[in-house]
Amino acid sequence: MAQAVRDGIIKVNPARVTGWQKLYKQAEDELLDPRALALPDWEMLVKLAEALIAASYDNYRGWGDVVLFAASTAGGTRWSPSSGTSTCAGMTSGTRA
């Protein structure tokens, strides 16, 4: 492989790829503790939904509503699209802008 790199056949020696151990360890940890991927609170979820709305065509609010609805139903949260508020044990209540 080193000779193939020297000859210009390939750009990177696949046998010398570094940094994968850290990524593998992180993925392994996330499999053992799925909560490591969870958002910390309701405000962060609302911020994620707002970013999705801002990135969508014509600032379509429906995508934000989908994110909030899916997250609240998965987490046992009660969310009202008309008021933009939620209630859930362990999460703070938030308001949609």
Short mmCIF file of the N, C-alpha and C atoms (twelve columns), coordinates in Angstrom:
data_MODEL
# 
_entry.id   MODEL 
# 
loop_
_atom_site.group_PDB 
_atom_site.id 
_atom_site.type_symbol 
_atom_site.label_atom_id 
_atom_site.label_alt_id 
_atom_site.label_comp_id 
_atom_site.label_asym_id 
_atom_site.label_seq_id 
_atom_site.Cartn_x 
_atom_site.Cartn_y 
_atom_site.Cartn_z 
_atom_site.pdbx_PDB_model_num 
ATOM 1   N N  . MET A 1  0.819   -1.194 0.000  1 
ATOM 2   C CA . MET A 1  0.000   0.000  0.000  1 
ATOM 3   C C  . MET A 1  0.862   1.257  0.000  1 
ATOM 4   N N  . ALA A 2  1.945   1.232  0.758  1 
ATOM 5   C CA . ALA A 2  2.827   2.392  0.800  1 
ATOM 6   C C  . ALA A 2  3.399   2.671  -0.589 1 
ATOM 7   N N  . GLN A 3  3.710   1.625  -1.334 1 
ATOM 8   C CA . GLN A 3  4.243   1.796  -2.678 1 
ATOM 9   C C  . GLN A 3  3.180   2.384  -3.607 1 
ATOM 10  N N  . ALA A 4  1.928   1.982  -3.448 1 
ATOM 11  C CA . ALA A 4  0.845   2.529  -4.269 1 
ATOM 12  C C  . ALA A 4  0.683   4.023  -3.998 1 
ATOM 13  N N  . VAL A 5  0.878   4.429  -2.758 1 
ATOM 14  C CA . VAL A 5  0.812   5.855  -2.428 1 
ATOM 15  C C  . VAL A 5  1.979   6.579  -3.086 1 
ATOM 16  N N  . ARG A 6  3.178   6.016  -2.964 1 
ATOM 17  C CA . ARG A 6  4.359   6.638  -3.583 1 
ATOM 18  C C  . ARG A 6  4.218   6.755  -5.090 1 
ATOM 19  N N  . ASP A 7  3.611   5.755  -5.718 1 
ATOM 20  C CA . ASP A 7  3.444   5.750  -7.176 1 
ATOM 21  C C  . ASP A 7  2.268   6.607  -7.626 1 
ATOM 22  N N  . GLY A 8  1.477   7.111  -6.684 1 
ATOM 23  C CA . GLY A 8  0.365   7.977  -7.035 1 
ATOM 24  C C  . GLY A 8  -0.895  7.234  -7.453 1 
ATOM 25  N N  . ILE A 9  -0.944  5.937  -7.210 1 
ATOM 26  C CA . ILE A 9  -2.121  5.156  -7.582 1 
ATOM 27  C C  . ILE A 9  -3.281  5.452  -6.633 1 
ATOM 28  N N  . ILE A 10 -2.975  5.554  -5.354 1 
ATOM 29  C CA . ILE A 10 -3.975  5.937  -4.354 1 
ATOM 30  C C  . ILE A 10 -3.426  7.104  -3.546 1 
ATOM 31  N N  . LYS A 11 -4.326  7.893  -2.978 1 
ATOM 32  C CA . LYS A 11 -3.883  9.078  -2.230 1 
ATOM 33  C C  . LYS A 11 -3.537  8.776  -0.783 1 
ATOM 34  N N  . VAL A 12 -4.287  7.853  -0.174 1 
ATOM 35  C CA . VAL A 12 -4.090  7.559  1.240  1 
ATOM 36  C C  . VAL A 12 -3.957  6.060  1.419  1 
ATOM 37  N N  . ASN A 13 -3.029  5.661  2.246  1 
ATOM 38  C CA . ASN A 13 -2.851  4.256  2.565  1 
ATOM 39  C C  . ASN A 13 -3.941  3.836  3.539  1 
ATOM 40  N N  . PRO A 14 -4.888  2.990  3.106  1 
ATOM 41  C CA . PRO A 14 -5.990  2.616  3.995  1 
ATOM 42  C C  . PRO A 14 -5.532  1.840  5.227  1 
ATOM 43  N N  . ALA A 15 -4.356  1.243  5.163  1 
ATOM 44  C CA . ALA A 15 -3.838  0.514  6.317  1 
ATOM 45  C C  . ALA A 15 -3.317  1.463  7.392  1 
ATOM 46  N N  . ARG A 16 -3.151  2.728  7.070  1 
ATOM 47  C CA . ARG A 16 -2.612  3.702  8.012  1 
ATOM 48  C C  . ARG A 16 -3.636  4.735  8.467  1 
ATOM 49  N N  . VAL A 17 -4.921  4.450  8.306  1 
ATOM 50  C CA . VAL A 17 -5.961  5.385  8.732  1 
ATOM 51  C C  . VAL A 17 -5.932  5.479  10.248 1 
ATOM 52  N N  . THR A 18 -5.896  6.706  10.743 1 
ATOM 53  C CA . THR A 18 -5.841  6.918  12.189 1 
ATOM 54  C C  . THR A 18 -7.089  7.651  12.658 1 
ATOM 55  N N  . GLY A 19 -7.343  7.574  13.933 1 
ATOM 56  C CA . GLY A 19 -8.466  8.289  14.518 1 
ATOM 57  C C  . GLY A 19 -9.741  7.472  14.604 1 
ATOM 58  N N  . TRP A 20 -9.767  6.309  13.993 1 
ATOM 59  C CA . TRP A 20 -10.992 5.514  13.989 1 
ATOM 60  C C  . TRP A 20 -11.294 4.931  15.361 1 
ATOM 61  N N  . GLN A 21 -10.246 4.713  16.163 1 
ATOM 62  C CA . GLN A 21 -10.472 4.121  17.482 1 
ATOM 63  C C  . GLN A 21 -11.353 5.015  18.351 1 
ATOM 64  N N  . LYS A 22 -11.106 6.317  18.293 1 
ATOM 65  C CA . LYS A 22 -11.902 7.259  19.091 1 
ATOM 66  C C  . LYS A 22 -13.359 7.262  18.630 1 
ATOM 67  N N  . LEU A 23 -13.576 7.282  17.309 1 
ATOM 68  C CA . LEU A 23 -14.940 7.249  16.787 1 
ATOM 69  C C  . LEU A 23 -15.634 5.938  17.124 1 
ATOM 70  N N  . TYR A 24 -14.898 4.835  17.058 1 
ATOM 71  C CA . TYR A 24 -15.467 3.535  17.392 1 
ATOM 72  C C  . TYR A 24 -15.866 3.495  18.862 1 
ATOM 73  N N  . LYS A 25 -15.020 4.028  19.730 1 
ATOM 74  C CA . LYS A 25 -15.310 4.058  21.167 1 
ATOM 75  C C  . LYS A 25 -16.547 4.907  21.440 1 
ATOM 76  N N  . GLN A 26 -16.663 6.043  20.759 1 
ATOM 77  C CA . GLN A 26 -17.830 6.914  20.940 1 
ATOM 78  C C  . GLN A 26 -19.104 6.198  20.487 1 
ATOM 79  N N  . ALA A 27 -19.062 5.538  19.348 1 
ATOM 80  C CA . ALA A 27 -20.236 4.812  18.861 1 
ATOM 81  C C  . ALA A 27 -20.596 3.665  19.796 1 
ATOM 82  N N  . GLU A 28 -19.592 2.997  20.313 1 
ATOM 83  C CA . GLU A 28 -19.825 1.904  21.260 1 
ATOM 84  C C  . GLU A 28 -20.469 2.429  22.543 1 
ATOM 85  N N  . ASP A 29 -19.983 3.567  23.036 1 
ATOM 86  C CA . ASP A 29 -20.553 4.173  24.241 1 
ATOM 87  C C  . ASP A 29 -22.007 4.580  24.017 1 
ATOM 88  N N  . GLU A 30 -22.309 5.095  22.830 1 
ATOM 89  C CA . GLU A 30 -23.676 5.518  22.526 1 
ATOM 90  C C  . GLU A 30 -24.619 4.312  22.446 1 
ATOM 91  N N  . LEU A 31 -24.117 3.171  22.013 1 
ATOM 92  C CA . LEU A 31 -24.942 1.971  21.992 1 
ATOM 93  C C  . LEU A 31 -25.240 1.487  23.409 1 
ATOM 94  N N  . LEU A 32 -24.270 1.622  24.302 1 
ATOM 95  C CA . LEU A 32 -24.458 1.196  25.682 1 
ATOM 96  C C  . LEU A 32 -25.291 2.191  26.487 1 
ATOM 97  N N  . ASP A 33 -25.238 3.466  26.110 1 
ATOM 98  C CA . ASP A 33 -25.987 4.505  26.824 1 
ATOM 99  C C  . ASP A 33 -26.697 5.396  25.807 1 
ATOM 100 N N  . PRO A 34 -27.885 4.999  25.321 1 
ATOM 101 C CA . PRO A 34 -28.579 5.785  24.307 1 
ATOM 102 C C  . PRO A 34 -28.938 7.195  24.772 1 
ATOM 103 N N  . ARG A 35 -29.031 7.424  26.077 1 
ATOM 104 C CA . ARG A 35 -29.335 8.768  26.589 1 
ATOM 105 C C  . ARG A 35 -28.219 9.761  26.279 1 
ATOM 106 N N  . ALA A 36 -27.038 9.270  25.917 1 
ATOM 107 C CA . ALA A 36 -25.934 10.156 25.568 1 
ATOM 108 C C  . ALA A 36 -26.275 10.987 24.329 1 
ATOM 109 N N  . LEU A 37 -27.208 10.501 23.501 1 
ATOM 110 C CA . LEU A 37 -27.599 11.209 22.288 1 
ATOM 111 C C  . LEU A 37 -28.799 12.122 22.505 1 
ATOM 112 N N  . ALA A 38 -29.399 12.074 23.685 1 
ATOM 113 C CA . ALA A 38 -30.623 12.830 23.945 1 
ATOM 114 C C  . ALA A 38 -30.342 14.325 24.092 1 
ATOM 115 N N  . LEU A 39 -31.330 15.123 23.715 1 
ATOM 116 C CA . LEU A 39 -31.242 16.562 23.945 1 
ATOM 117 C C  . LEU A 39 -31.429 16.826 25.433 1 
ATOM 118 N N  . PRO A 40 -30.745 17.824 25.980 1 
ATOM 119 C CA . PRO A 40 -30.778 18.029 27.425 1 
ATOM 120 C C  . PRO A 40 -32.099 18.566 27.979 1 
ATOM 121 N N  . ASP A 41 -32.807 19.378 27.199 1 
ATOM 122 C CA . ASP A 41 -34.038 19.957 27.730 1 
ATOM 123 C C  . ASP A 41 -34.961 20.393 26.596 1 
ATOM 124 N N  . TRP A 42 -36.144 20.872 26.966 1 
ATOM 125 C CA . TRP A 42 -37.159 21.271 25.991 1 
ATOM 126 C C  . TRP A 42 -36.687 22.455 25.151 1 
ATOM 127 N N  . GLU A 43 -35.990 23.393 25.776 1 
ATOM 128 C CA . GLU A 43 -35.518 24.574 25.038 1 
ATOM 129 C C  . GLU A 43 -34.593 24.183 23.889 1 
ATOM 130 N N  . MET A 44 -33.752 23.176 24.107 1 
ATOM 131 C CA . MET A 44 -32.851 22.734 23.047 1 
ATOM 132 C C  . MET A 44 -33.651 22.087 21.906 1 
ATOM 133 N N  . LEU A 45 -34.715 21.374 22.241 1 
ATOM 134 C CA . LEU A 45 -35.574 20.787 21.217 1 
ATOM 135 C C  . LEU A 45 -36.253 21.880 20.394 1 
ATOM 136 N N  . VAL A 46 -36.736 22.905 21.064 1 
ATOM 137 C CA . VAL A 46 -37.367 24.031 20.366 1 
ATOM 138 C C  . VAL A 46 -36.342 24.731 19.475 1 
ATOM 139 N N  . LYS A 47 -35.113 24.880 19.964 1 
ATOM 140 C CA . LYS A 47 -34.053 25.502 19.168 1 
ATOM 141 C C  . LYS A 47 -33.755 24.671 17.915 1 
ATOM 142 N N  . LEU A 48 -33.754 23.349 18.069 1 
ATOM 143 C CA . LEU A 48 -33.561 22.454 16.923 1 
ATOM 144 C C  . LEU A 48 -34.700 22.605 15.922 1 
ATOM 145 N N  . ALA A 49 -35.928 22.663 16.412 1 
ATOM 146 C CA . ALA A 49 -37.090 22.820 15.528 1 
ATOM 147 C C  . ALA A 49 -37.035 24.159 14.795 1 
ATOM 148 N N  . GLU A 50 -36.665 25.216 15.495 1 
ATOM 149 C CA . GLU A 50 -36.557 26.535 14.865 1 
ATOM 150 C C  . GLU A 50 -35.461 26.559 13.799 1 
ATOM 151 N N  . ALA A 51 -34.355 25.873 14.050 1 
ATOM 152 C CA . ALA A 51 -33.280 25.803 13.049 1 
ATOM 153 C C  . ALA A 51 -33.750 25.050 11.809 1 
ATOM 154 N N  . LEU A 52 -34.536 24.020 12.010 1 
ATOM 155 C CA . LEU A 52 -35.085 23.271 10.876 1 
ATOM 156 C C  . LEU A 52 -36.039 24.139 10.068 1 
ATOM 157 N N  . ILE A 53 -36.860 24.915 10.753 1 
ATOM 158 C CA . ILE A 53 -37.777 25.834 10.069 1 
ATOM 159 C C  . ILE A 53 -36.992 26.853 9.255  1 
ATOM 160 N N  . ALA A 54 -35.951 27.416 9.864  1 
ATOM 161 C CA . ALA A 54 -35.135 28.424 9.177  1 
ATOM 162 C C  . ALA A 54 -34.436 27.851 7.943  1 
ATOM 163 N N  . ALA A 55 -34.079 26.565 7.994  1 
ATOM 164 C CA . ALA A 55 -33.382 25.939 6.866  1 
ATOM 165 C C  . ALA A 55 -34.338 25.448 5.783  1 
ATOM 166 N N  . SER A 56 -35.622 25.381 6.092  1 
ATOM 167 C CA . SER A 56 -36.583 24.850 5.127  1 
ATOM 168 C C  . SER A 56 -36.990 25.914 4.108  1 
ATOM 169 N N  . TYR A 57 -37.573 25.463 3.020  1 
ATOM 170 C CA . TYR A 57 -38.040 26.370 1.979  1 
ATOM 171 C C  . TYR A 57 -39.171 27.233 2.514  1 
ATOM 172 N N  . ASP A 58 -39.044 28.523 2.352  1 
ATOM 173 C CA . ASP A 58 -40.079 29.489 2.731  1 
ATOM 174 C C  . ASP A 58 -40.431 29.420 4.223  1 
ATOM 175 N N  . ASN A 59 -39.439 29.035 5.054  1 
ATOM 176 C CA . ASN A 59 -39.621 28.955 6.513  1 
ATOM 177 C C  . ASN A 59 -40.901 28.216 6.891  1 
ATOM 178 N N  . TYR A 60 -41.062 27.023 6.352  1 
ATOM 179 C CA . TYR A 60 -42.264 26.224 6.570  1 
ATOM 180 C C  . TYR A 60 -42.320 25.708 8.012  1 
ATOM 181 N N  . ARG A 61 -43.293 26.194 8.798  1 
ATOM 182 C CA . ARG A 61 -43.428 25.846 10.210 1 
ATOM 183 C C  . ARG A 61 -43.813 24.400 10.442 1 
ATOM 184 N N  . GLY A 62 -44.377 23.756 9.455  1 
ATOM 185 C CA . GLY A 62 -44.813 22.375 9.613  1 
ATOM 186 C C  . GLY A 62 -43.695 21.435 10.026 1 
ATOM 187 N N  . TRP A 63 -42.470 21.670 9.528  1 
ATOM 188 C CA . TRP A 63 -41.355 20.802 9.888  1 
ATOM 189 C C  . TRP A 63 -41.022 20.924 11.360 1 
ATOM 190 N N  . GLY A 64 -41.082 22.120 11.885 1 
ATOM 191 C CA . GLY A 64 -40.846 22.297 13.319 1 
ATOM 192 C C  . GLY A 64 -41.916 21.613 14.140 1 
ATOM 193 N N  . ASP A 65 -43.168 21.708 13.674 1 
ATOM 194 C CA . ASP A 65 -44.263 21.037 14.376 1 
ATOM 195 C C  . ASP A 65 -44.068 19.524 14.377 1 
ATOM 196 N N  . VAL A 66 -43.583 18.979 13.257 1 
ATOM 197 C CA . VAL A 66 -43.339 17.541 13.176 1 
ATOM 198 C C  . VAL A 66 -42.272 17.121 14.187 1 
ATOM 199 N N  . VAL A 67 -41.185 17.888 14.271 1 
ATOM 200 C CA . VAL A 67 -40.104 17.569 15.199 1 
ATOM 201 C C  . VAL A 67 -40.615 17.613 16.639 1 
ATOM 202 N N  . LEU A 68 -41.346 18.665 16.986 1 
ATOM 203 C CA . LEU A 68 -41.860 18.790 18.349 1 
ATOM 204 C C  . LEU A 68 -42.875 17.698 18.663 1 
ATOM 205 N N  . PHE A 69 -43.743 17.389 17.707 1 
ATOM 206 C CA . PHE A 69 -44.737 16.353 17.924 1 
ATOM 207 C C  . PHE A 69 -44.079 14.994 18.106 1 
ATOM 208 N N  . ALA A 70 -43.142 14.659 17.219 1 
ATOM 209 C CA . ALA A 70 -42.484 13.356 17.298 1 
ATOM 210 C C  . ALA A 70 -41.706 13.206 18.600 1 
ATOM 211 N N  . ALA A 71 -40.991 14.239 18.985 1 
ATOM 212 C CA . ALA A 71 -40.208 14.163 20.219 1 
ATOM 213 C C  . ALA A 71 -41.106 14.097 21.451 1 
ATOM 214 N N  . SER A 72 -42.194 14.847 21.425 1 
ATOM 215 C CA . SER A 72 -43.061 14.860 22.609 1 
ATOM 216 C C  . SER A 72 -43.839 13.560 22.743 1 
ATOM 217 N N  . THR A 73 -44.238 12.951 21.642 1 
ATOM 218 C CA . THR A 73 -44.950 11.684 21.743 1 
ATOM 219 C C  . THR A 73 -43.992 10.554 22.113 1 
ATOM 220 N N  . ALA A 74 -42.759 10.634 21.641 1 
ATOM 221 C CA . ALA A 74 -41.777 9.599  21.981 1 
ATOM 222 C C  . ALA A 74 -41.391 9.684  23.455 1 
ATOM 223 N N  . GLY A 75 -41.363 10.884 23.992 1 
ATOM 224 C CA . GLY A 75 -40.941 11.070 25.376 1 
ATOM 225 C C  . GLY A 75 -42.074 11.150 26.368 1 
ATOM 226 N N  . GLY A 76 -43.290 10.960 25.921 1 
ATOM 227 C CA . GLY A 76 -44.422 11.040 26.839 1 
ATOM 228 C C  . GLY A 76 -44.783 12.457 27.229 1 
ATOM 229 N N  . THR A 77 -44.378 13.418 26.417 1 
ATOM 230 C CA . THR A 77 -44.664 14.820 26.685 1 
ATOM 231 C C  . THR A 77 -46.006 15.193 26.076 1 
ATOM 232 N N  . ARG A 78 -46.732 16.053 26.734 1 
ATOM 233 C CA . ARG A 78 -47.967 16.564 26.137 1 
ATOM 234 C C  . ARG A 78 -47.651 17.919 25.509 1 
ATOM 235 N N  . TRP A 79 -47.824 18.027 24.182 1 
ATOM 236 C CA . TRP A 79 -47.496 19.266 23.477 1 
ATOM 237 C C  . TRP A 79 -48.699 19.720 22.680 1 
ATOM 238 N N  . SER A 80 -48.968 21.001 22.742 1 
ATOM 239 C CA . SER A 80 -50.097 21.562 22.017 1 
ATOM 240 C C  . SER A 80 -49.586 22.460 20.899 1 
ATOM 241 N N  . PRO A 81 -49.853 22.126 19.616 1 
ATOM 242 C CA . PRO A 81 -49.360 22.963 18.526 1 
ATOM 243 C C  . PRO A 81 -49.953 24.360 18.543 1 
ATOM 244 N N  . SER A 82 -51.170 24.516 19.067 1 
ATOM 245 C CA . SER A 82 -51.782 25.846 19.072 1 
ATOM 246 C C  . SER A 82 -51.108 26.777 20.076 1 
ATOM 247 N N  . SER A 83 -50.721 26.234 21.228 1 
ATOM 248 C CA . SER A 83 -50.095 27.097 22.233 1 
ATOM 249 C C  . SER A 83 -48.583 27.031 22.194 1 
ATOM 250 N N  . GLY A 84 -48.038 25.921 21.681 1 
ATOM 251 C CA . GLY A 84 -46.588 25.778 21.617 1 
ATOM 252 C C  . GLY A 84 -45.963 25.457 22.954 1 
ATOM 253 N N  . THR A 85 -46.762 25.000 23.917 1 
ATOM 254 C CA . THR A 85 -46.210 24.682 25.233 1 
ATOM 255 C C  . THR A 85 -46.246 23.183 25.461 1 
ATOM 256 N N  . SER A 86 -45.438 22.734 26.400 1 
ATOM 257 C CA . SER A 86 -45.376 21.314 26.703 1 
ATOM 258 C C  . SER A 86 -45.347 21.105 28.203 1 
ATOM 259 N N  . THR A 87 -45.727 19.911 28.609 1 
ATOM 260 C CA . THR A 87 -45.571 19.499 29.997 1 
ATOM 261 C C  . THR A 87 -45.007 18.095 29.992 1 
ATOM 262 N N  . CYS A 88 -44.006 17.865 30.830 1 
ATOM 263 C CA . CYS A 88 -43.395 16.543 30.917 1 
ATOM 264 C C  . CYS A 88 -42.600 16.474 32.205 1 
ATOM 265 N N  . ALA A 89 -42.690 15.363 32.897 1 
ATOM 266 C CA . ALA A 89 -41.883 15.183 34.091 1 
ATOM 267 C C  . ALA A 89 -40.418 15.146 33.714 1 
ATOM 268 N N  . GLY A 90 -39.614 15.926 34.380 1 
ATOM 269 C CA . GLY A 90 -38.184 15.934 34.118 1 
ATOM 270 C C  . GLY A 90 -37.742 16.928 33.068 1 
ATOM 271 N N  . MET A 91 -38.668 17.546 32.351 1 
ATOM 272 C CA . MET A 91 -38.298 18.552 31.350 1 
ATOM 273 C C  . MET A 91 -39.014 19.854 31.699 1 
ATOM 274 N N  . THR A 92 -38.378 20.948 31.417 1 
ATOM 275 C CA . THR A 92 -38.987 22.229 31.678 1 
ATOM 276 C C  . THR A 92 -39.944 22.587 30.565 1 
ATOM 277 N N  . SER A 93 -40.943 23.359 30.886 1 
ATOM 278 C CA . SER A 93 -41.933 23.776 29.905 1 
ATOM 279 C C  . SER A 93 -41.353 24.883 29.040 1 
ATOM 280 N N  . GLY A 94 -41.655 24.852 27.762 1 
ATOM 281 C CA . GLY A 94 -41.132 25.860 26.860 1 
ATOM 282 C C  . GLY A 94 -42.234 26.483 26.024 1 
ATOM 283 N N  . THR A 95 -41.912 27.558 25.367 1 
ATOM 284 C CA . THR A 95 -42.864 28.239 24.512 1 
ATOM 285 C C  . THR A 95 -42.278 28.377 23.121 1 
ATOM 286 N N  . ARG A 96 -43.086 28.136 22.136 1 
ATOM 287 C CA . ARG A 96 -42.643 28.273 20.756 1 
ATOM 288 C C  . ARG A 96 -42.711 29.728 20.348 1 
ATOM 289 N N  . ALA A 97 -41.680 30.176 19.641 1 
ATOM 290 C CA . ALA A 97 -41.633 31.581 19.201 1 
ATOM 291 C C  . ALA A 97 -42.539 31.812 18.021 1 
# 
